[in-house]
Amino acid sequence: MFGGEYGDGRRGLGLLIIERVVSGHGWTGQARVTDAGTRFVFSGVGTVTETPATASRPE
């Protein structure tokens, strides 16, 4: 997803963790690097539309 290799010169696991979470949920992602900075773009992310069940109280 984010490409590249994780070699000795790279530190941290942040992008690896993000990649695993994104791919584990079936989403897609890209890292776009420009002179202005880095932008992460994710797609396929769903929205939860369920409402929580209301607990019934005895009267």
PDB file of N, CA, C and O in Angstrom:
ATOM      1  N   MET A   1       0.824  -1.191   0.000  1.00  0.00           N
ATOM      2  CA  MET A   1       0.000   0.000   0.000  1.00  0.00           C
ATOM      3  C   MET A   1       0.865   1.251   0.000  1.00  0.00           C
ATOM      4  O   MET A   1       0.709   2.110  -0.827  1.00  0.00           O
ATOM      5  N   PHE A   2       1.763   1.391   0.964  1.00  0.00           N
ATOM      6  CA  PHE A   2       2.587   2.597   1.034  1.00  0.00           C
ATOM      7  C   PHE A   2       3.897   2.429   0.293  1.00  0.00           C
ATOM      8  O   PHE A   2       4.626   3.376   0.126  1.00  0.00           O
ATOM      9  N   GLY A   3       4.204   1.231  -0.149  1.00  0.00           N
ATOM     10  CA  GLY A   3       5.400   0.975  -0.941  1.00  0.00           C
ATOM     11  C   GLY A   3       6.681   1.115  -0.140  1.00  0.00           C
ATOM     12  O   GLY A   3       6.685   1.473   1.025  1.00  0.00           O
ATOM     13  N   GLY A   4       7.774   0.811  -0.786  1.00  0.00           N
ATOM     14  CA  GLY A   4       9.076   0.956  -0.144  1.00  0.00           C
ATOM     15  C   GLY A   4       9.417  -0.222   0.749  1.00  0.00           C
ATOM     16  O   GLY A   4       8.623  -1.115   0.982  1.00  0.00           O
ATOM     17  N   GLU A   5      10.624  -0.206   1.220  1.00  0.00           N
ATOM     18  CA  GLU A   5      11.118  -1.257   2.095  1.00  0.00           C
ATOM     19  C   GLU A   5      11.364  -0.686   3.481  1.00  0.00           C
ATOM     20  O   GLU A   5      11.662   0.490   3.632  1.00  0.00           O
ATOM     21  N   TYR A   6      11.238  -1.525   4.486  1.00  0.00           N
ATOM     22  CA  TYR A   6      11.545  -1.125   5.855  1.00  0.00           C
ATOM     23  C   TYR A   6      12.942  -1.624   6.169  1.00  0.00           C
ATOM     24  O   TYR A   6      13.146  -2.772   6.510  1.00  0.00           O
ATOM     25  N   GLY A   7      13.928  -0.757   6.010  1.00  0.00           N
ATOM     26  CA  GLY A   7      15.316  -1.146   6.194  1.00  0.00           C
ATOM     27  C   GLY A   7      15.884  -0.656   7.505  1.00  0.00           C
ATOM     28  O   GLY A   7      15.174  -0.119   8.364  1.00  0.00           O
ATOM     29  N   ASP A   8      17.191  -0.823   7.667  1.00  0.00           N
ATOM     30  CA  ASP A   8      17.869  -0.435   8.898  1.00  0.00           C
ATOM     31  C   ASP A   8      17.807   1.066   9.152  1.00  0.00           C
ATOM     32  O   ASP A   8      17.826   1.503  10.286  1.00  0.00           O
ATOM     33  N   GLY A   9      17.719   1.885   8.101  1.00  0.00           N
ATOM     34  CA  GLY A   9      17.721   3.329   8.255  1.00  0.00           C
ATOM     35  C   GLY A   9      16.379   3.913   8.670  1.00  0.00           C
ATOM     36  O   GLY A   9      16.273   5.104   8.947  1.00  0.00           O
ATOM     37  N   ARG A  10      15.334   3.097   8.721  1.00  0.00           N
ATOM     38  CA  ARG A  10      14.005   3.593   9.075  1.00  0.00           C
ATOM     39  C   ARG A  10      13.685   3.207  10.502  1.00  0.00           C
ATOM     40  O   ARG A  10      13.979   2.118  10.943  1.00  0.00           O
ATOM     41  N   ARG A  11      13.036   4.123  11.206  1.00  0.00           N
ATOM     42  CA  ARG A  11      12.695   3.869  12.601  1.00  0.00           C
ATOM     43  C   ARG A  11      11.191   3.851  12.786  1.00  0.00           C
ATOM     44  O   ARG A  11      10.470   4.531  12.093  1.00  0.00           O
ATOM     45  N   GLY A  12      10.738   3.104  13.760  1.00  0.00           N
ATOM     46  CA  GLY A  12       9.324   3.095  14.116  1.00  0.00           C
ATOM     47  C   GLY A  12       8.513   2.107  13.315  1.00  0.00           C
ATOM     48  O   GLY A  12       8.943   1.595  12.296  1.00  0.00           O
ATOM     49  N   LEU A  13       7.341   1.866  13.806  1.00  0.00           N
ATOM     50  CA  LEU A  13       6.435   0.910  13.178  1.00  0.00           C
ATOM     51  C   LEU A  13       5.135   1.566  12.722  1.00  0.00           C
ATOM     52  O   LEU A  13       4.206   0.880  12.310  1.00  0.00           O
ATOM     53  N   GLY A  14       5.038   2.881  12.794  1.00  0.00           N
ATOM     54  CA  GLY A  14       3.793   3.586  12.519  1.00  0.00           C
ATOM     55  C   GLY A  14       3.143   3.243  11.202  1.00  0.00           C
ATOM     56  O   GLY A  14       1.968   2.872  11.145  1.00  0.00           O
ATOM     57  N   LEU A  15       3.887   3.349  10.094  1.00  0.00           N
ATOM     58  CA  LEU A  15       3.291   3.068   8.790  1.00  0.00           C
ATOM     59  C   LEU A  15       2.953   1.599   8.632  1.00  0.00           C
ATOM     60  O   LEU A  15       1.948   1.250   8.001  1.00  0.00           O
ATOM     61  N   LEU A  16       3.748   0.733   9.216  1.00  0.00           N
ATOM     62  CA  LEU A  16       3.450  -0.695   9.145  1.00  0.00           C
ATOM     63  C   LEU A  16       2.144  -1.007   9.868  1.00  0.00           C
ATOM     64  O   LEU A  16       1.304  -1.759   9.365  1.00  0.00           O
ATOM     65  N   ILE A  17       1.945  -0.410  11.025  1.00  0.00           N
ATOM     66  CA  ILE A  17       0.700  -0.618  11.776  1.00  0.00           C
ATOM     67  C   ILE A  17      -0.490  -0.078  10.996  1.00  0.00           C
ATOM     68  O   ILE A  17      -1.525  -0.736  10.881  1.00  0.00           O
ATOM     69  N   ILE A  18      -0.354   1.113  10.427  1.00  0.00           N
ATOM     70  CA  ILE A  18      -1.439   1.697   9.632  1.00  0.00           C
ATOM     71  C   ILE A  18      -1.756   0.799   8.446  1.00  0.00           C
ATOM     72  O   ILE A  18      -2.919   0.524   8.149  1.00  0.00           O
ATOM     73  N   GLU A  19      -0.726   0.318   7.781  1.00  0.00           N
ATOM     74  CA  GLU A  19      -0.941  -0.549   6.624  1.00  0.00           C
ATOM     75  C   GLU A  19      -1.694  -1.816   7.014  1.00  0.00           C
ATOM     76  O   GLU A  19      -2.620  -2.238   6.322  1.00  0.00           O
ATOM     77  N   ARG A  20      -1.362  -2.403   8.137  1.00  0.00           N
ATOM     78  CA  ARG A  20      -2.035  -3.627   8.583  1.00  0.00           C
ATOM     79  C   ARG A  20      -3.488  -3.363   8.957  1.00  0.00           C
ATOM     80  O   ARG A  20      -4.369  -4.159   8.647  1.00  0.00           O
ATOM     81  N   VAL A  21      -3.762  -2.257   9.627  1.00  0.00           N
ATOM     82  CA  VAL A  21      -5.141  -1.921  10.004  1.00  0.00           C
ATOM     83  C   VAL A  21      -5.982  -1.668   8.758  1.00  0.00           C
ATOM     84  O   VAL A  21      -7.095  -2.185   8.618  1.00  0.00           O
ATOM     85  N   VAL A  22      -5.445  -0.878   7.836  1.00  0.00           N
ATOM     86  CA  VAL A  22      -6.172  -0.530   6.614  1.00  0.00           C
ATOM     87  C   VAL A  22      -6.454  -1.777   5.784  1.00  0.00           C
ATOM     88  O   VAL A  22      -7.593  -2.018   5.370  1.00  0.00           O
ATOM     89  N   SER A  23      -5.448  -2.592   5.549  1.00  0.00           N
ATOM     90  CA  SER A  23      -5.657  -3.781   4.722  1.00  0.00           C
ATOM     91  C   SER A  23      -6.521  -4.807   5.449  1.00  0.00           C
ATOM     92  O   SER A  23      -7.304  -5.516   4.814  1.00  0.00           O
ATOM     93  N   GLY A  24      -6.428  -4.886   6.774  1.00  0.00           N
ATOM     94  CA  GLY A  24      -7.250  -5.811   7.542  1.00  0.00           C
ATOM     95  C   GLY A  24      -8.730  -5.494   7.466  1.00  0.00           C
ATOM     96  O   GLY A  24      -9.572  -6.374   7.611  1.00  0.00           O
ATOM     97  N   HIS A  25      -9.060  -4.226   7.241  1.00  0.00           N
ATOM     98  CA  HIS A  25     -10.454  -3.827   7.123  1.00  0.00           C
ATOM     99  C   HIS A  25     -10.927  -3.787   5.668  1.00  0.00           C
ATOM    100  O   HIS A  25     -12.073  -3.448   5.391  1.00  0.00           O
ATOM    101  N   GLY A  26     -10.030  -4.097   4.740  1.00  0.00           N
ATOM    102  CA  GLY A  26     -10.407  -4.100   3.327  1.00  0.00           C
ATOM    103  C   GLY A  26     -10.415  -2.728   2.697  1.00  0.00           C
ATOM    104  O   GLY A  26     -10.991  -2.541   1.632  1.00  0.00           O
ATOM    105  N   TRP A  27      -9.804  -1.756   3.346  1.00  0.00           N
ATOM    106  CA  TRP A  27      -9.724  -0.405   2.801  1.00  0.00           C
ATOM    107  C   TRP A  27      -8.507  -0.309   1.892  1.00  0.00           C
ATOM    108  O   TRP A  27      -7.707  -1.213   1.800  1.00  0.00           O
ATOM    109  N   THR A  28      -8.364   0.817   1.224  1.00  0.00           N
ATOM    110  CA  THR A  28      -7.157   1.101   0.448  1.00  0.00           C
ATOM    111  C   THR A  28      -6.571   2.403   0.938  1.00  0.00           C
ATOM    112  O   THR A  28      -7.281   3.256   1.477  1.00  0.00           O
ATOM    113  N   GLY A  29      -5.283   2.562   0.740  1.00  0.00           N
ATOM    114  CA  GLY A  29      -4.631   3.784   1.195  1.00  0.00           C
ATOM    115  C   GLY A  29      -3.428   4.124   0.352  1.00  0.00           C
ATOM    116  O   GLY A  29      -2.839   3.257  -0.292  1.00  0.00           O
ATOM    117  N   GLN A  30      -3.098   5.401   0.347  1.00  0.00           N
ATOM    118  CA  GLN A  30      -1.941   5.897  -0.390  1.00  0.00           C
ATOM    119  C   GLN A  30      -1.255   6.967   0.431  1.00  0.00           C
ATOM    120  O   GLN A  30      -1.911   7.701   1.172  1.00  0.00           O
ATOM    121  N   ALA A  31       0.050   7.061   0.276  1.00  0.00           N
ATOM    122  CA  ALA A  31       0.810   8.166   0.850  1.00  0.00           C
ATOM    123  C   ALA A  31       1.303   9.012  -0.317  1.00  0.00           C
ATOM    124  O   ALA A  31       1.964   8.504  -1.217  1.00  0.00           O
ATOM    125  N   ARG A  32       0.952  10.270  -0.311  1.00  0.00           N
ATOM    126  CA  ARG A  32       1.359  11.183  -1.383  1.00  0.00           C
ATOM    127  C   ARG A  32       2.304  12.221  -0.796  1.00  0.00           C
ATOM    128  O   ARG A  32       1.923  12.985   0.085  1.00  0.00           O
ATOM    129  N   VAL A  33       3.524  12.244  -1.302  1.00  0.00           N
ATOM    130  CA  VAL A  33       4.545  13.148  -0.792  1.00  0.00           C
ATOM    131  C   VAL A  33       4.771  14.265  -1.807  1.00  0.00           C
ATOM    132  O   VAL A  33       5.019  14.009  -2.981  1.00  0.00           O
ATOM    133  N   THR A  34       4.675  15.513  -1.346  1.00  0.00           N
ATOM    134  CA  THR A  34       4.951  16.685  -2.187  1.00  0.00           C
ATOM    135  C   THR A  34       5.881  17.616  -1.420  1.00  0.00           C
ATOM    136  O   THR A  34       6.225  17.346  -0.273  1.00  0.00           O
ATOM    137  N   ASP A  35       6.249  18.708  -2.034  1.00  0.00           N
ATOM    138  CA  ASP A  35       7.072  19.705  -1.345  1.00  0.00           C
ATOM    139  C   ASP A  35       6.343  20.312  -0.153  1.00  0.00           C
ATOM    140  O   ASP A  35       6.958  20.754   0.806  1.00  0.00           O
ATOM    141  N   ALA A  36       5.015  20.309  -0.199  1.00  0.00           N
ATOM    142  CA  ALA A  36       4.207  20.885   0.883  1.00  0.00           C
ATOM    143  C   ALA A  36       4.052  19.933   2.068  1.00  0.00           C
ATOM    144  O   ALA A  36       3.621  20.339   3.133  1.00  0.00           O
ATOM    145  N   GLY A  37       4.384  18.657   1.877  1.00  0.00           N
ATOM    146  CA  GLY A  37       4.258  17.696   2.971  1.00  0.00           C
ATOM    147  C   GLY A  37       3.715  16.367   2.481  1.00  0.00           C
ATOM    148  O   GLY A  37       3.664  16.106   1.289  1.00  0.00           O
ATOM    149  N   THR A  38       3.312  15.541   3.412  1.00  0.00           N
ATOM    150  CA  THR A  38       2.798  14.211   3.101  1.00  0.00           C
ATOM    151  C   THR A  38       1.312  14.163   3.399  1.00  0.00           C
ATOM    152  O   THR A  38       0.867  14.634   4.435  1.00  0.00           O
ATOM    153  N   ARG A  39       0.568  13.576   2.478  1.00  0.00           N
ATOM    154  CA  ARG A  39      -0.879  13.426   2.653  1.00  0.00           C
ATOM    155  C   ARG A  39      -1.204  11.943   2.549  1.00  0.00           C
ATOM    156  O   ARG A  39      -0.768  11.254   1.639  1.00  0.00           O
ATOM    157  N   PHE A  40      -1.986  11.461   3.518  1.00  0.00           N
ATOM    158  CA  PHE A  40      -2.449  10.087   3.511  1.00  0.00           C
ATOM    159  C   PHE A  40      -3.900  10.078   3.061  1.00  0.00           C
ATOM    160  O   PHE A  40      -4.723  10.806   3.611  1.00  0.00           O
ATOM    161  N   VAL A  41      -4.206   9.245   2.072  1.00  0.00           N
ATOM    162  CA  VAL A  41      -5.547   9.175   1.510  1.00  0.00           C
ATOM    163  C   VAL A  41      -6.059   7.747   1.675  1.00  0.00           C
ATOM    164  O   VAL A  41      -5.408   6.798   1.240  1.00  0.00           O
ATOM    165  N   PHE A  42      -7.231   7.598   2.315  1.00  0.00           N
ATOM    166  CA  PHE A  42      -7.833   6.291   2.537  1.00  0.00           C
ATOM    167  C   PHE A  42      -9.191   6.257   1.862  1.00  0.00           C
ATOM    168  O   PHE A  42      -9.938   7.222   1.895  1.00  0.00           O
ATOM    169  N   SER A  43      -9.510   5.116   1.256  1.00  0.00           N
ATOM    170  CA  SER A  43     -10.825   4.971   0.634  1.00  0.00           C
ATOM    171  C   SER A  43     -11.400   3.605   0.994  1.00  0.00           C
ATOM    172  O   SER A  43     -10.682   2.713   1.437  1.00  0.00           O
ATOM    173  N   GLY A  44     -12.698   3.485   0.794  1.00  0.00           N
ATOM    174  CA  GLY A  44     -13.380   2.247   1.136  1.00  0.00           C
ATOM    175  C   GLY A  44     -13.770   2.165   2.596  1.00  0.00           C
ATOM    176  O   GLY A  44     -14.220   1.128   3.065  1.00  0.00           O
ATOM    177  N   VAL A  45     -13.611   3.268   3.312  1.00  0.00           N
ATOM    178  CA  VAL A  45     -13.938   3.295   4.734  1.00  0.00           C
ATOM    179  C   VAL A  45     -15.444   3.485   4.865  1.00  0.00           C
ATOM    180  O   VAL A  45     -15.997   4.461   4.381  1.00  0.00           O
ATOM    181  N   GLY A  46     -16.108   2.546   5.510  1.00  0.00           N
ATOM    182  CA  GLY A  46     -17.557   2.611   5.662  1.00  0.00           C
ATOM    183  C   GLY A  46     -17.965   3.479   6.836  1.00  0.00           C
ATOM    184  O   GLY A  46     -17.149   3.911   7.647  1.00  0.00           O
ATOM    185  N   THR A  47     -19.251   3.716   6.910  1.00  0.00           N
ATOM    186  CA  THR A  47     -19.822   4.491   7.997  1.00  0.00           C
ATOM    187  C   THR A  47     -20.792   3.612   8.764  1.00  0.00           C
ATOM    188  O   THR A  47     -21.608   2.918   8.170  1.00  0.00           O
ATOM    189  N   VAL A  48     -20.704   3.638  10.072  1.00  0.00           N
ATOM    190  CA  VAL A  48     -21.628   2.862  10.903  1.00  0.00           C
ATOM    191  C   VAL A  48     -22.959   3.591  10.935  1.00  0.00           C
ATOM    192  O   VAL A  48     -23.029   4.767  11.267  1.00  0.00           O
ATOM    193  N   THR A  49     -24.011   2.872  10.571  1.00  0.00           N
ATOM    194  CA  THR A  49     -25.332   3.505  10.545  1.00  0.00           C
ATOM    195  C   THR A  49     -26.282   2.889  11.560  1.00  0.00           C
ATOM    196  O   THR A  49     -27.424   3.300  11.659  1.00  0.00           O
ATOM    197  N   GLU A  50     -25.824   1.896  12.299  1.00  0.00           N
ATOM    198  CA  GLU A  50     -26.678   1.270  13.299  1.00  0.00           C
ATOM    199  C   GLU A  50     -26.826   2.168  14.512  1.00  0.00           C
ATOM    200  O   GLU A  50     -25.912   2.886  14.874  1.00  0.00           O
ATOM    201  N   THR A  51     -27.984   2.114  15.116  1.00  0.00           N
ATOM    202  CA  THR A  51     -28.177   2.838  16.363  1.00  0.00           C
ATOM    203  C   THR A  51     -28.029   1.859  17.510  1.00  0.00           C
ATOM    204  O   THR A  51     -28.411   0.698  17.379  1.00  0.00           O
ATOM    205  N   PRO A  52     -27.460   2.289  18.606  1.00  0.00           N
ATOM    206  CA  PRO A  52     -27.285   1.364  19.726  1.00  0.00           C
ATOM    207  C   PRO A  52     -28.629   0.902  20.268  1.00  0.00           C
ATOM    208  O   PRO A  52     -29.608   1.648  20.269  1.00  0.00           O
ATOM    209  N   ALA A  53     -28.661  -0.334  20.714  1.00  0.00           N
ATOM    210  CA  ALA A  53     -29.896  -0.889  21.289  1.00  0.00           C
ATOM    211  C   ALA A  53     -30.173  -0.191  22.613  1.00  0.00           C
ATOM    212  O   ALA A  53     -29.278   0.049  23.409  1.00  0.00           O
ATOM    213  N   THR A  54     -31.407   0.155  22.828  1.00  0.00           N
ATOM    214  CA  THR A  54     -31.785   0.797  24.091  1.00  0.00           C
ATOM    215  C   THR A  54     -32.170  -0.271  25.095  1.00  0.00           C
ATOM    216  O   THR A  54     -32.912  -1.195  24.777  1.00  0.00           O
ATOM    217  N   ALA A  55     -31.639  -0.134  26.269  1.00  0.00           N
ATOM    218  CA  ALA A  55     -31.950  -1.090  27.342  1.00  0.00           C
ATOM    219  C   ALA A  55     -33.332  -0.801  27.877  1.00  0.00           C
ATOM    220  O   ALA A  55     -33.684   0.345  28.128  1.00  0.00           O
ATOM    221  N   SER A  56     -34.118  -1.827  28.015  1.00  0.00           N
ATOM    222  CA  SER A  56     -35.450  -1.618  28.580  1.00  0.00           C
ATOM    223  C   SER A  56     -35.373  -1.733  30.094  1.00  0.00           C
ATOM    224  O   SER A  56     -34.680  -2.585  30.623  1.00  0.00           O
ATOM    225  N   ARG A  57     -36.062  -0.837  30.753  1.00  0.00           N
ATOM    226  CA  ARG A  57     -36.072  -0.827  32.216  1.00  0.00           C
ATOM    227  C   ARG A  57     -37.423  -1.295  32.715  1.00  0.00           C
ATOM    228  O   ARG A  57     -38.459  -0.866  32.206  1.00  0.00           O
ATOM    229  N   PRO A  58     -37.399  -2.170  33.700  1.00  0.00           N
ATOM    230  CA  PRO A  58     -38.695  -2.576  34.275  1.00  0.00           C
ATOM    231  C   PRO A  58     -39.354  -1.392  35.003  1.00  0.00           C
ATOM    232  O   PRO A  58     -38.682  -0.591  35.619  1.00  0.00           O
ATOM    233  N   GLU A  59     -40.666  -1.296  34.863  1.00  0.00           N
ATOM    234  CA  GLU A  59     -41.363  -0.172  35.502  1.00  0.00           C
ATOM    235  C   GLU A  59     -42.003  -0.584  36.787  1.00  0.00           C
ATOM    236  O   GLU A  59     -42.348  -1.641  37.079  1.00  0.00           O
TER     237      GLU A  59
END
